[in-house]
Coordinates of C-alpha atoms and ligand atoms in Angstrom, one line a residue:
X1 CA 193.8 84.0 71.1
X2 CA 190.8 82.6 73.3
X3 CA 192.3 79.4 75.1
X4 CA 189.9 78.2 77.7
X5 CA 191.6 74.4 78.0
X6 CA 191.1 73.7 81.7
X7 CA 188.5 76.1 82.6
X8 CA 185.0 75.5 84.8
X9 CA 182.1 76.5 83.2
X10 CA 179.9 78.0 86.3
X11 CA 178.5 81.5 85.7
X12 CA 178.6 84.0 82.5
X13 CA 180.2 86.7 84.7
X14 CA 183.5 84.4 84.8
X15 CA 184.1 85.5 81.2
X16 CA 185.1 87.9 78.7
X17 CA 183.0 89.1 76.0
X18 CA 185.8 87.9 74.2
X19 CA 185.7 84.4 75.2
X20 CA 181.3 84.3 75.1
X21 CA 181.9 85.2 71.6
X22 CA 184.7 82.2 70.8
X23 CA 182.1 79.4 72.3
X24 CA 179.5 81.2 70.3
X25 CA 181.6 80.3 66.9
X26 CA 182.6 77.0 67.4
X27 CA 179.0 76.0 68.1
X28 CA 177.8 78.0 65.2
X29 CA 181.2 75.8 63.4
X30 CA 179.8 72.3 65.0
X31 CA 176.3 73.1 64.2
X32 CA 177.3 73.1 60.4
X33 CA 179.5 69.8 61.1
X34 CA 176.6 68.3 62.5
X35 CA 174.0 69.3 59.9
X36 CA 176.8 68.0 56.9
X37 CA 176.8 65.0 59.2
X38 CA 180.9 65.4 59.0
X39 CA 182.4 63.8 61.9
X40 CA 184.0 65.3 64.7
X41 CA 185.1 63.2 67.2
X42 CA 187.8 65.1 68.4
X43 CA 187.6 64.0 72.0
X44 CA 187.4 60.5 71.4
X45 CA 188.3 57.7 74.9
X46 CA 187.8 60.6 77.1
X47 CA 184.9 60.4 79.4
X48 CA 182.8 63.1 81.8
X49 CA 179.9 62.3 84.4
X50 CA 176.7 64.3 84.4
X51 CA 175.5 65.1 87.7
X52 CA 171.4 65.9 87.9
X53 CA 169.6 66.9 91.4
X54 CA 166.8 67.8 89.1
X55 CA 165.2 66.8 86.4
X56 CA 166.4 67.3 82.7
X57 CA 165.1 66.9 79.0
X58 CA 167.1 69.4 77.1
X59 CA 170.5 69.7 79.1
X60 CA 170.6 66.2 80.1
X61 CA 170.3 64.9 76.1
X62 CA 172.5 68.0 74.3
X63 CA 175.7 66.8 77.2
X64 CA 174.8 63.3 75.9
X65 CA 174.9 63.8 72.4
X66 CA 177.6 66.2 72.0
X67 CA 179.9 63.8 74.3
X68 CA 179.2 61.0 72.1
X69 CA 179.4 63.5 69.0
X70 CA 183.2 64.4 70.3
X71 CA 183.8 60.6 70.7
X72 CA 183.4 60.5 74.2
X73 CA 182.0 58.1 76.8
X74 CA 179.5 59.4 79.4
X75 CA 178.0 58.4 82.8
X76 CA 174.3 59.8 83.6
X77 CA 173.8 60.6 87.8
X78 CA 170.3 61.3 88.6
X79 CA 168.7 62.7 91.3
X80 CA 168.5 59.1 93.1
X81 CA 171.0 56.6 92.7
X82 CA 174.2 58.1 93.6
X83 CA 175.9 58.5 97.1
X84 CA 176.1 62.0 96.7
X85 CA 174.7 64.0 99.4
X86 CA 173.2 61.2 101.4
X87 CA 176.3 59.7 102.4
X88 CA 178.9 61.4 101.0
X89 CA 180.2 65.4 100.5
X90 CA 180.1 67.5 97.3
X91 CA 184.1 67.7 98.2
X92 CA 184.9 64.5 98.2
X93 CA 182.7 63.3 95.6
X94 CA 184.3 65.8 93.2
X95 CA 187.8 64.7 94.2
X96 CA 186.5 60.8 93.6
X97 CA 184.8 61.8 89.9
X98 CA 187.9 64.3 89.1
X99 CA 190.2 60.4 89.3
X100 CA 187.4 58.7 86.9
X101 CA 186.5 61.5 84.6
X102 CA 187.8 63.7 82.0
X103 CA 185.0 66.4 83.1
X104 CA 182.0 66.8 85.4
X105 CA 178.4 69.1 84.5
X106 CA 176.2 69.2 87.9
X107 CA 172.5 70.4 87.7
X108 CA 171.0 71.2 91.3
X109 CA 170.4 73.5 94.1
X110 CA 172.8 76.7 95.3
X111 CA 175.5 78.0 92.9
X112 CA 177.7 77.6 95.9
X113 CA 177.3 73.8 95.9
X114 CA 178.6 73.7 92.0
X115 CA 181.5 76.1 93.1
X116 CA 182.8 73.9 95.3
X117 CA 182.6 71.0 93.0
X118 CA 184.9 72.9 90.7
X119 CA 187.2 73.9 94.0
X120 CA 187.7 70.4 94.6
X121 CA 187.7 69.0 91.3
X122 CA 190.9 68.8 89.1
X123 CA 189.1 68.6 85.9
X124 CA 187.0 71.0 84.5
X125 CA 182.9 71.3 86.2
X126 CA 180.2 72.7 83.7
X127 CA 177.1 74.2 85.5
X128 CA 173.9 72.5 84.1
X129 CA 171.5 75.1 86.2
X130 CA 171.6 76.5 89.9
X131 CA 169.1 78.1 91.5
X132 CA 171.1 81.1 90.6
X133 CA 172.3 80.8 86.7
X134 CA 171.9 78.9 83.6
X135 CA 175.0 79.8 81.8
X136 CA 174.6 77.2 79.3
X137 CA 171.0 78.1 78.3
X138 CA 172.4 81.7 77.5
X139 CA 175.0 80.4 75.2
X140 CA 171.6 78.6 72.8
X141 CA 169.7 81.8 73.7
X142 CA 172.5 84.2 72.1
X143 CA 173.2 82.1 69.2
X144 CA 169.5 82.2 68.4
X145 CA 169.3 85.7 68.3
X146 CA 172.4 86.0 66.1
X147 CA 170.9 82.9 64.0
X148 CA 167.8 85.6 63.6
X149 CA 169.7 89.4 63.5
X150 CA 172.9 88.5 62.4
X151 CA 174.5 90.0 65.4
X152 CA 173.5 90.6 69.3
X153 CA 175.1 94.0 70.3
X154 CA 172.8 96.8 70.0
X155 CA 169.9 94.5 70.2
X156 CA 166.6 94.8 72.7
X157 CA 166.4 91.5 74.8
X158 CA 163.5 91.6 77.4
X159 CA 162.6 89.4 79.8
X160 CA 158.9 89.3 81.5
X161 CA 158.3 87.1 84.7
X162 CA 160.3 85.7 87.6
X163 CA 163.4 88.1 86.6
X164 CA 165.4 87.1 89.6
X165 CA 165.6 83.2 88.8
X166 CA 168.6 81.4 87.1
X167 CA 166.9 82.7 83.4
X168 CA 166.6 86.3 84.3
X169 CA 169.5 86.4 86.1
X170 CA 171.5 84.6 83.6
X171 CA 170.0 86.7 80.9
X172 CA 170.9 90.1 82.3
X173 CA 174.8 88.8 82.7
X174 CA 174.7 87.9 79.0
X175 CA 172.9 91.3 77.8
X176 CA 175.4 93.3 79.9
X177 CA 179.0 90.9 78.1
X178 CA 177.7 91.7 75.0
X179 CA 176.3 94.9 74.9
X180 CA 172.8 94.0 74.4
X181 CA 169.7 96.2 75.7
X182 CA 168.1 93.8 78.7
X183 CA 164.8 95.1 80.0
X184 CA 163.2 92.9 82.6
X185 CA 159.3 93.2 83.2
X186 CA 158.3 92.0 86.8
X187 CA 157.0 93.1 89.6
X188 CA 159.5 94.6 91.7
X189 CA 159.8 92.1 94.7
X190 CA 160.6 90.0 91.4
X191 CA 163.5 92.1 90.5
X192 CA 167.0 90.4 90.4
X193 CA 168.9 91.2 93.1
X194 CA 170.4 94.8 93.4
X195 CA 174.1 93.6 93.5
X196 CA 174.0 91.9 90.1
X197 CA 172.3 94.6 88.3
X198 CA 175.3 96.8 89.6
X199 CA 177.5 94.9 88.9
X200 CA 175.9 94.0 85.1
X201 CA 175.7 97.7 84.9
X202 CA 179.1 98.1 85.8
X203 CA 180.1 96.0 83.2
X204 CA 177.2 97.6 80.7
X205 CA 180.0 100.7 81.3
X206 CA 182.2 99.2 78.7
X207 CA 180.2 97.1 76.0
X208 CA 177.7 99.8 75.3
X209 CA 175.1 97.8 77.2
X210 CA 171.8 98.9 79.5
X211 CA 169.8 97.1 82.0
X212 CA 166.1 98.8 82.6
X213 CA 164.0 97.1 85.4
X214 CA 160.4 98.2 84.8
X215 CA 156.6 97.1 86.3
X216 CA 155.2 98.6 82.9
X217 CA 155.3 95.6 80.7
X218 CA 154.0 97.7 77.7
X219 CA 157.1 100.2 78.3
X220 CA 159.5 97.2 78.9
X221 CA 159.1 95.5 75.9
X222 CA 158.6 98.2 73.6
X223 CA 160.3 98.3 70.3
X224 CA 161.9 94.5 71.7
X225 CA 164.2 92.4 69.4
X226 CA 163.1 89.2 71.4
X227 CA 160.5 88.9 74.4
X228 CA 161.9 85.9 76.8
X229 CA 159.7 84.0 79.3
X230 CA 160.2 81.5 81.5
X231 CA 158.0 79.0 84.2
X232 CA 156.7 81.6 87.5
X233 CA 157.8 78.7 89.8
X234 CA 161.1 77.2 89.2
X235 CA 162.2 73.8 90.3
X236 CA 162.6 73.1 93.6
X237 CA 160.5 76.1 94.6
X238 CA 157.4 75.0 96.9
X239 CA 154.1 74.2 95.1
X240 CA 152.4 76.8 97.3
X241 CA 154.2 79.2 95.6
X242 CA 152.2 79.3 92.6
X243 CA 149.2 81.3 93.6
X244 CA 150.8 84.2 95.0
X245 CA 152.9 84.1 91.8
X246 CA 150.1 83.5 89.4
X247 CA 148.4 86.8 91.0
X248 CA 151.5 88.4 90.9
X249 CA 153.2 87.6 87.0
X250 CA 149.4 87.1 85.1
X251 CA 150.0 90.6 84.1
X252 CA 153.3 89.8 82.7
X253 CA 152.5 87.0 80.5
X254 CA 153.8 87.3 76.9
X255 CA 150.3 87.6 74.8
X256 CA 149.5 88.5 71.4
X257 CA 149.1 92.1 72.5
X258 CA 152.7 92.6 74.1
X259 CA 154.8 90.8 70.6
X260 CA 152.7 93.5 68.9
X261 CA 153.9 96.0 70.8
X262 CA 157.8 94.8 69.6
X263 CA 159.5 95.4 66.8
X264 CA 157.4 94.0 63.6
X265 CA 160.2 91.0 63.0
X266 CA 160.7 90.4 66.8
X267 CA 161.4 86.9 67.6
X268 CA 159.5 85.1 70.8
X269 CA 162.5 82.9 73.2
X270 CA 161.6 80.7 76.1
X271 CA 164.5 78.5 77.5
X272 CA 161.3 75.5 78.3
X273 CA 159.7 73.3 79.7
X274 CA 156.6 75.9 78.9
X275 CA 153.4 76.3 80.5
X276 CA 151.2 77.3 77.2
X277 CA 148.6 75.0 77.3
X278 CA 146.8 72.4 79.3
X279 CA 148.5 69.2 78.2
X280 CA 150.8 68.5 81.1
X281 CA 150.0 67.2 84.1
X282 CA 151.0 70.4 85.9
X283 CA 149.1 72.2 83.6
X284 CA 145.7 70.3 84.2
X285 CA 146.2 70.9 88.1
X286 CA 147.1 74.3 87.7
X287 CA 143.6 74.6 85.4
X288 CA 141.6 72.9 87.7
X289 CA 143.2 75.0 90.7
X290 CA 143.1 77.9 89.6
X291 CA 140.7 78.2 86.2
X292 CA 144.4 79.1 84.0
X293 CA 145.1 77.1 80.4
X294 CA 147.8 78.5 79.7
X295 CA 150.7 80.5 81.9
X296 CA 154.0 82.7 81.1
X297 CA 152.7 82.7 77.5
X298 CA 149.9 81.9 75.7
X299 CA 149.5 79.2 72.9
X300 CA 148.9 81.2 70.6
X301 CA 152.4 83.2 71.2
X302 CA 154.0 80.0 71.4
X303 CA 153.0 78.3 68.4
X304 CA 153.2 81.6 66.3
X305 CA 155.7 82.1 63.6
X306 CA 157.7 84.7 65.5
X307 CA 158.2 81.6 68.4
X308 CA 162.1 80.5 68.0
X309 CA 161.8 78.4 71.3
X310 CA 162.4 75.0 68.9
X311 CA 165.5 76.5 66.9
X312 CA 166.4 77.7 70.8
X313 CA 166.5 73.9 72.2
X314 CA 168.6 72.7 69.1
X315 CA 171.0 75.1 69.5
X316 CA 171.3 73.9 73.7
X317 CA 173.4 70.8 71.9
X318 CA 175.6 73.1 69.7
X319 CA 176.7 75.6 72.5
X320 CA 177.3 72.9 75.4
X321 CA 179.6 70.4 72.3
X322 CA 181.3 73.9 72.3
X323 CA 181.6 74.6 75.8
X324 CA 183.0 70.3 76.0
X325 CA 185.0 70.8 73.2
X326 CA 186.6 74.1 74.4
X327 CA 187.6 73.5 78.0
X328 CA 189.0 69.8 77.0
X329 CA 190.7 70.1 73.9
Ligands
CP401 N1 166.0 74.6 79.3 C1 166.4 73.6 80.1 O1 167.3 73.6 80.8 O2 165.6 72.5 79.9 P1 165.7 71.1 80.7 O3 165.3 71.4 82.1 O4 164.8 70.1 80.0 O5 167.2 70.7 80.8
NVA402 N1 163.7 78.7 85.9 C1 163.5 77.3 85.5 C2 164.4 77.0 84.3 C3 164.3 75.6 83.7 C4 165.1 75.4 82.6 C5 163.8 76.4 86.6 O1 164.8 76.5 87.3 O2 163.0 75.5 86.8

């Protein structure tokens, strides 16, 4: 029996295949609740405080609405507003928010800083992205891809792009807990970091698993069950990152040419905001900089029918109600 009352939420690699799979059913559970519109406020009075040193759109609004869904209050912290940081320590305010809420998500810089929450917190601390992981991202990703195949071990996952950011990163943990096949396309001083891949292949070693690492995007993402991209700069990153990184992931951007080289029914997963078109203000500046309209994929990927990327946000509400629902029950 999977019993995870109590427990943080702050990197993949903290749990078992096992326990992945139970927060994958009970999402899949609430999404049908949800769709029926039956009710399901099984958490109702408590309350939990969402913590953002970056910005939000999908993560802030599924914590929203699946608190309120489970019948429970919530308290937004944004990047400005709050004491924290300025004037006061990640310990103590985790020891101040632990006395006023029911459970804490933090968005924001090191994975260190939303380890450390958790240390000093007595109620549960869900990580809403680091610049390491994105554990709840990979909870909507997987149910996507089950949503699709009817099952994720066995299947081809590539990644092509920044592969050591809190995506790829997060992505390879995932492939490797549940025996997926996780190539990652990059350049190689865009490689994650050799110590996770050993120790993803180390877990790999029992759940049938493999991790590849390859330059060749062609032989990376041949025969793929899903092709995964994500922004080349990542918040908080400098903006004068974006030229060297342009020069050095244009050859990995997800085109026409590289879903075609996939299996026929392969699926197309970005965990966005996406850089397809010119219709952002980033995306105007980056055109007029540097002559690009579109970026990790192009439009016409994007808007295709194989794109899931729409299904993939809906299902960020589902799999974070589950992840609430699970550690506070
Ligand atoms: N995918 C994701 O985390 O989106 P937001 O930055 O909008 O939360
Ligand atoms: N790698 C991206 C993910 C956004 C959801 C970033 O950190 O900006």
């Amino acid at each position: 029996m999977v019993d995870l009352r109590g427990r943080d939420f702050l990197k993949l690699l903290d749990f078992t295949p096992e326990e992945i799979e139970h927060l994958l059913a009970v999402a899949a559970a609430l999404k049908i609740k949800k769709h029926q519109g039956v009710p399901h406020r099984y958490l109702e009075g408590k309350q939990i405080a969402l913590i953002f040193e970056k910005d939000s759109t999908r993560t802030r609004c599924s914590f929203e609405v699946a608190a309120k869904d489970l019948g429970m209050g919530v308290t937004y912290l944004g990047p400005t507003g709050s004491q924290l940081g300025k004037k006061e320590t990640i310990a103590d305010t985790a020891r101040v928010l632990a006395g006023i809420y029911d459970g804490i998500e933090y968005r924001g810089w090191g994975q260190e800083i939303v380890e450390e929450l958790a240390n000093y917190s007595k109620v549960p601390v869900w990580n809403g992205l680091t610049n390491e992981f994105h554990p709840t991202q990979m909870l909507a990703d997987v149910m996507t891809i089950k949503e699709e195949f009817g099952e994720v071990k066995g299947k081809k996952l590539v990644f092509c792009g920044d592969a050591r950011n809190n995506v790829g990163n997060s992505l390879m943990v995932v492939s490797a807990k549940l025996g997926m096949h996780f190539a990652c396309c990059a350049p190689k001083e865009l490689f994650p970091e050799e110590s996770l891949v050993a120790k993803c292949r180390e877990i790999c070693a029992s759940t049938g698993g493999t991790i590849t690492l390859t330059e060749d995007i062609m032989e990376g993402t041949k025969d793929a069950d899903a092709i995964y991209t994500d922004v080349w700069v990542s918040m908080g990153e400098p903006a004068e990152l974006w030229e060297k990184r342009i020069q050095l992931l244009k050859p990995y951007q997800v085109t026409k040419m590289v879903m075609e080289n996939a299996k026929p029914n392969a699926i197309f997963l970005h965990c966005l905001p996406s850089f397809h078109n010119t219709g952002t203000t980033m995306g105007k500046e980056i055109y007029e900089k540097y002559g690009l309209t579109e970026m990790e994929v192009t439009d016409e990927v994007f808007e295709s029918s194989q794109s899931r990327v729409f299904e993939e946000a809906e299902n960020r509400m589902h799999t974070i109600k589950a992840v609430i629902l699970e550690t506070l029950r």
